[in-house]
GROMACS .gro file of C-alpha atoms in nm:
model
  270
    1MET     CA    1   8.025 -10.793  12.553
    2ASN     CA    2   8.158 -10.758  12.919
    3SER     CA    3   7.938 -10.817  13.226
    4LYS     CA    4   7.948 -10.466  13.352
    5LYS     CA    5   7.800 -10.351  13.041
    6ASN     CA    6   7.536 -10.619  13.050
    7ARG     CA    7   7.420 -10.538  13.392
    8SER     CA    8   7.366 -10.177  13.299
    9THR     CA    9   7.149 -10.306  13.012
   10MET     CA   10   6.956 -10.511  13.244
   11ARG     CA   11   6.900 -10.205  13.494
   12LEU     CA   12   6.768 -10.006  13.198
   13LEU     CA   13   6.507 -10.265  13.103
   14GLY     CA   14   6.435 -10.284  13.478
   15ALA     CA   15   6.387  -9.917  13.506
   16GLN     CA   16   6.152  -9.916  13.203
   17VAL     CA   17   5.942 -10.198  13.372
   18LYS     CA   18   5.910  -9.975  13.673
   19ALA     CA   19   5.825  -9.679  13.487
   20ALA     CA   20   5.552  -9.865  13.310
   21ARG     CA   21   5.416 -10.020  13.629
   22MET     CA   22   5.407  -9.696  13.805
   23ALA     CA   23   5.206  -9.528  13.505
   24ALA     CA   24   4.951  -9.814  13.535
   25GLY     CA   25   4.921  -9.726  13.889
   26LEU     CA   26   5.003 -10.083  14.018
   27THR     CA   27   5.206 -10.187  14.314
   28GLN     CA   28   5.497 -10.461  14.250
   29ARG     CA   29   5.259 -10.704  14.442
   30GLN     CA   30   4.981 -10.641  14.214
   31LEU     CA   31   5.179 -10.668  13.899
   32ALA     CA   32   5.325 -10.993  14.038
   33GLU     CA   33   4.974 -11.132  14.099
   34ARG     CA   34   4.845 -11.046  13.748
   35ALA     CA   35   5.173 -11.194  13.609
   36LEU     CA   36   5.150 -11.513  13.810
   37VAL     CA   37   5.503 -11.452  13.946
   38ASP     CA   38   5.652 -11.382  14.291
   39GLU     CA   39   5.662 -11.016  14.410
   40GLU     CA   40   6.042 -11.066  14.446
   41THR     CA   41   6.076 -11.156  14.071
   42ILE     CA   42   5.910 -10.825  13.979
   43ALA     CA   43   6.138 -10.644  14.239
   44SER     CA   44   6.456 -10.808  14.112
   45VAL     CA   45   6.392 -10.731  13.753
   46GLU     CA   46   6.325 -10.377  13.824
   47GLN     CA   47   6.664 -10.347  14.015
   48GLY     CA   48   6.820 -10.497  13.735
   49ARG     CA   49   6.935 -10.796  13.962
   50ARG     CA   50   6.733 -11.060  13.736
   51ARG     CA   51   6.717 -11.104  13.380
   52LEU     CA   52   6.372 -11.032  13.234
   53MET     CA   53   6.298 -11.361  13.056
   54PRO     CA   54   6.079 -11.381  12.736
   55PRO     CA   55   5.750 -11.540  12.889
   56LEU     CA   56   5.738 -11.266  13.152
   57ALA     CA   57   5.828 -10.992  12.902
   58LYS     CA   58   5.528 -11.093  12.702
   59SER     CA   59   5.294 -11.105  13.013
   60LEU     CA   60   5.432 -10.762  13.103
   61ASP     CA   61   5.365 -10.613  12.764
   62ARG     CA   62   5.021 -10.763  12.791
   63ILE     CA   63   4.914 -10.622  13.137
   64LEU     CA   64   5.076 -10.294  13.099
   65ASP     CA   65   4.990 -10.244  12.737
   66THR     CA   66   5.346 -10.155  12.633
   67LYS     CA   67   5.288 -10.282  12.292
   68GLY     CA   68   5.581 -10.553  12.267
   69THR     CA   69   5.822 -10.313  12.429
   70PHE     CA   70   5.969 -10.553  12.671
   71GLU     CA   71   5.956 -10.843  12.452
   72ALA     CA   72   6.168 -10.654  12.200
   73GLY     CA   73   6.407 -10.521  12.470
   74VAL     CA   74   6.470 -10.907  12.567
   75ASP     CA   75   6.527 -11.004  12.215
   76ASN     CA   76   6.800 -10.724  12.176
   77LEU     CA   77   6.954 -10.774  12.544
   78PRO     CA   78   7.311 -10.886  12.468
   79GLU     CA   79   7.377 -11.246  12.580
   80ILE     CA   80   7.521 -11.278  12.936
   81ASP     CA   81   7.892 -11.388  12.883
   82GLN     CA   82   7.879 -11.696  13.134
   83PHE     CA   83   7.546 -11.859  12.979
   84PRO     CA   84   7.313 -11.859  12.712
   85LEU     CA   85   6.967 -11.744  12.725
   86TYR     CA   86   6.802 -12.092  12.760
   87ALA     CA   87   7.054 -12.190  13.039
   88GLU     CA   88   7.014 -11.861  13.210
   89GLU     CA   89   6.666 -11.932  13.299
   90TYR     CA   90   6.755 -12.264  13.434
   91MET     CA   91   7.014 -12.110  13.636
   92LEU     CA   92   6.772 -11.877  13.808
   93HIS     CA   93   6.537 -12.160  13.897
   94GLU     CA   94   6.865 -12.362  14.008
   95ARG     CA   95   6.931 -12.104  14.278
   96GLU     CA   96   6.602 -12.074  14.424
   97ALA     CA   97   6.504 -12.453  14.385
   98ILE     CA   98   6.371 -12.642  14.689
   99SER     CA   99   6.462 -12.987  14.548
  100LEU     CA  100   6.685 -13.101  14.250
  101SER     CA  101   6.704 -13.463  14.098
  102TRP     CA  102   6.979 -13.486  13.847
  103TYR     CA  103   7.081 -13.784  13.624
  104ASP     CA  104   7.417 -13.774  13.418
  105ASN     CA  105   7.567 -14.049  13.200
  106ALA     CA  106   7.894 -13.915  13.067
  107VAL     CA  107   8.042 -13.659  13.340
  108VAL     CA  108   8.010 -13.584  13.684
  109PRO     CA  109   7.715 -13.335  13.755
  110GLY     CA  110   7.805 -12.984  13.743
  111LEU     CA  111   7.694 -12.903  14.101
  112LEU     CA  112   7.955 -13.165  14.223
  113GLN     CA  113   8.253 -13.086  14.008
  114THR     CA  114   8.588 -12.986  14.147
  115GLU     CA  115   8.753 -12.671  13.999
  116ALA     CA  116   9.014 -12.894  13.831
  117TYR     CA  117   8.762 -13.126  13.684
  118ALA     CA  118   8.557 -12.852  13.551
  119ARG     CA  119   8.836 -12.684  13.390
  120ALA     CA  120   8.981 -12.998  13.223
  121LEU     CA  121   8.618 -13.061  13.087
  122LEU     CA  122   8.575 -12.703  12.956
  123SER     CA  123   8.923 -12.718  12.811
  124SER     CA  124   8.844 -12.989  12.605
  125ARG     CA  125   8.542 -12.834  12.419
  126LEU     CA  126   8.539 -12.769  12.048
  127PRO     CA  127   8.539 -12.527  11.936
  128ALA     CA  128   8.790 -12.411  12.206
  129TYR     CA  129   8.714 -12.138  12.442
  130ASP     CA  130   8.966 -11.846  12.451
  131GLU     CA  131   9.139 -11.807  12.794
  132ASP     CA  132   8.913 -11.527  12.924
  133GLU     CA  133   8.586 -11.739  12.816
  134LEU     CA  134   8.734 -12.045  12.972
  135GLU     CA  135   8.785 -11.861  13.302
  136THR     CA  136   8.435 -11.720  13.299
  137LYS     CA  137   8.290 -12.055  13.243
  138VAL     CA  138   8.495 -12.220  13.509
  139ALA     CA  139   8.398 -11.955  13.768
  140GLY     CA  140   8.037 -11.967  13.669
  141ARG     CA  141   8.004 -12.328  13.730
  142ILE     CA  142   8.164 -12.339  14.059
  143SER     CA  143   7.979 -12.026  14.161
  144ARG     CA  144   7.641 -12.230  14.127
  145GLN     CA  145   7.781 -12.467  14.408
  146GLU     CA  146   7.685 -12.187  14.649
  147ILE     CA  147   7.332 -12.316  14.670
  148MET     CA  148   7.468 -12.604  14.880
  149GLN     CA  149   7.585 -12.339  15.140
  150ARG     CA  150   7.229 -12.180  15.162
  151LYS     CA  151   7.073 -12.164  15.505
  152ASN     CA  152   6.804 -12.388  15.366
  153PRO     CA  153   6.968 -12.584  15.100
  154PRO     CA  154   6.757 -12.772  14.857
  155THR     CA  155   6.701 -13.144  14.885
  156MET     CA  156   6.926 -13.305  14.622
  157SER     CA  157   6.933 -13.654  14.451
  158PHE     CA  158   7.187 -13.758  14.207
  159VAL     CA  159   7.224 -14.073  13.991
  160VAL     CA  160   7.536 -14.113  13.774
  161TRP     CA  161   7.613 -14.392  13.531
  162GLU     CA  162   7.921 -14.578  13.632
  163PRO     CA  163   8.129 -14.489  13.311
  164ALA     CA  164   8.115 -14.119  13.404
  165LEU     CA  165   8.322 -14.210  13.721
  166LEU     CA  166   8.576 -14.422  13.530
  167TRP     CA  167   8.670 -14.166  13.288
  168PRO     CA  168   8.978 -14.024  13.419
  169ASN     CA  169   8.898 -13.664  13.291
  170GLY     CA  170   9.210 -13.414  13.357
  171GLY     CA  171   9.438 -13.722  13.456
  172ARG     CA  172   9.507 -13.933  13.749
  173GLU     CA  173   9.521 -13.664  14.026
  174THR     CA  174   9.210 -13.456  13.902
  175HIS     CA  175   9.008 -13.777  13.852
  176ARG     CA  176   9.111 -13.911  14.206
  177ALA     CA  177   9.025 -13.566  14.369
  178GLN     CA  178   8.706 -13.557  14.180
  179LEU     CA  179   8.605 -13.910  14.347
  180ARG     CA  180   8.717 -13.777  14.691
  181ALA     CA  181   8.485 -13.487  14.659
  182LEU     CA  182   8.201 -13.714  14.555
  183ARG     CA  183   8.253 -13.941  14.835
  184THR     CA  184   8.245 -13.623  15.083
  185TYR     CA  185   7.939 -13.485  14.908
  186SER     CA  186   7.766 -13.828  14.975
  187GLU     CA  187   7.773 -13.777  15.346
  188LEU     CA  188   7.596 -13.450  15.325
  189PRO     CA  189   7.243 -13.422  15.493
  190GLY     CA  190   6.978 -13.383  15.230
  191LEU     CA  191   7.181 -13.495  14.932
  192SER     CA  192   7.170 -13.862  14.802
  193PHE     CA  193   7.436 -13.987  14.558
  194GLN     CA  194   7.372 -14.311  14.368
  195ILE     CA  195   7.550 -14.501  14.109
  196LEU     CA  196   7.398 -14.674  13.840
  197PRO     CA  197   7.632 -14.979  13.770
  198LEU     CA  198   7.757 -15.102  13.423
  199ASN     CA  199   7.604 -15.455  13.489
  200ARG     CA  200   7.238 -15.340  13.500
  201THR     CA  201   7.066 -15.507  13.215
  202SER     CA  202   6.803 -15.244  13.214
  203HIS     CA  203   6.862 -14.859  13.192
  204ALA     CA  204   6.595 -14.592  13.207
  205GLY     CA  205   6.825 -14.301  13.140
  206ASP     CA  206   6.956 -14.427  12.794
  207ALA     CA  207   6.830 -14.123  12.624
  208GLY     CA  208   7.073 -13.904  12.775
  209PRO     CA  209   7.105 -13.666  13.102
  210PHE     CA  210   6.840 -13.462  13.246
  211ILE     CA  211   6.757 -13.256  13.577
  212LEU     CA  212   6.440 -13.224  13.757
  213LEU     CA  213   6.367 -12.924  14.008
  214GLU     CA  214   6.081 -12.788  14.227
  215THR     CA  215   6.050 -12.417  14.260
  216PRO     CA  216   5.950 -12.249  14.584
  217ASP     CA  217   5.589 -12.233  14.471
  218HIS     CA  218   5.612 -12.590  14.385
  219GLN     CA  219   5.614 -12.569  14.025
  220HIS     CA  220   5.780 -12.884  13.862
  221LEU     CA  221   6.030 -12.826  13.588
  222ALA     CA  222   6.295 -13.016  13.385
  223TYR     CA  223   6.603 -12.919  13.181
  224ALA     CA  224   6.783 -13.172  12.927
  225GLU     CA  225   7.096 -13.113  12.747
  226SER     CA  226   7.218 -13.264  12.418
  227GLN     CA  227   7.530 -13.236  12.179
  228ARG     CA  228   7.388 -12.924  11.994
  229GLY     CA  229   7.138 -12.765  12.219
  230SER     CA  230   6.947 -12.794  12.543
  231GLN     CA  231   6.572 -12.796  12.610
  232TRP     CA  232   6.389 -12.643  12.903
  233VAL     CA  233   6.073 -12.830  12.976
  234SER     CA  234   5.756 -12.702  13.160
  235ASP     CA  235   5.488 -12.896  12.998
  236ALA     CA  236   5.349 -13.105  13.272
  237ASP     CA  237   5.300 -13.440  13.086
  238GLU     CA  238   5.683 -13.419  12.971
  239VAL     CA  239   5.790 -13.336  13.303
  240SER     CA  240   5.583 -13.640  13.445
  241ILE     CA  241   5.767 -13.862  13.189
  242LEU     CA  242   6.103 -13.749  13.311
  243THR     CA  243   6.003 -13.773  13.676
  244ARG     CA  244   5.897 -14.162  13.620
  245LYS     CA  245   6.232 -14.205  13.451
  246TYR     CA  246   6.407 -14.074  13.731
  247ALA     CA  247   6.197 -14.276  13.966
  248MET     CA  248   6.316 -14.589  13.781
  249LEU     CA  249   6.652 -14.482  13.750
  250ARG     CA  250   6.692 -14.487  14.130
  251THR     CA  251   6.537 -14.822  14.165
  252GLN     CA  252   6.820 -14.954  13.919
  253ALA     CA  253   7.086 -14.755  14.080
  254LEU     CA  254   7.275 -14.889  14.380
  255THR     CA  255   7.152 -14.783  14.716
  256ILE     CA  256   7.323 -14.468  14.880
  257GLU     CA  257   7.541 -14.698  15.113
  258ASP     CA  258   7.664 -14.935  14.827
  259SER     CA  259   7.738 -14.623  14.629
  260ARG     CA  260   7.963 -14.499  14.872
  261SER     CA  261   8.138 -14.851  14.911
  262LEU     CA  262   8.173 -14.836  14.513
  263LEU     CA  263   8.342 -14.498  14.540
  264ASP     CA  264   8.567 -14.643  14.828
  265ARG     CA  265   8.669 -14.925  14.595
  266LEU     CA  266   8.746 -14.699  14.286
  267LEU     CA  267   8.956 -14.477  14.492
  268GLY     CA  268   9.140 -14.778  14.640
  269ASP     CA  269   9.201 -14.911  14.273
  270GLN     CA  270   9.399 -14.597  14.181
   0.00000   0.00000   0.00000
């Protein structure tokens, strides 16, 4: 299904939310307060600009007495062609986050990837994407970097295990260009980039990569990816565990200045 058709479906579902809200005699603000979300979230859903997520759909069905209509609508809404449903919810929060903390152990974090690096990475996927899918995936990944161009970009922290920087994904030139990009990113205000070196005898991130984020209303969430699935974490206890892991990773990693020096050495060695 193409993205134009999907947007039409989202607008239809949004129009149904608006009709049910008005029938209940509620303003967008009143509905948002009852659903414990921002007024802008309701407005975006009604206008078809934001996908209605399952938890909100369930809340709206309860508040508006629509007897499962929106929950069923979400269940039957075609997949967005760039990202599966579980990732789409993360992308929405990522675009609005006021802070992001990202640990990766195998590849350069997606928000810091060059287009050539992302293309090489996605091209090696099994089963392989067809040409149209590949172009969509690459464009989607690169477009996420727009959050760094926001008037008020999020505070961002990255910790990357050294092997991810040694792997020559895409070949020598792509690898070198990616390292140069990381060196440039490391100088951005509000962004810290740290390398966890191979010689550490203790490693708080050995269970795999994860991302922590803080929303504009100061909700703390986490997202973790694995070989065959991803996990969206909102339980406070689980988020706390990952937050403590990340704090330990930052102490085990090189300082920001020493990480820049290591990038310089890696660039000099090539």
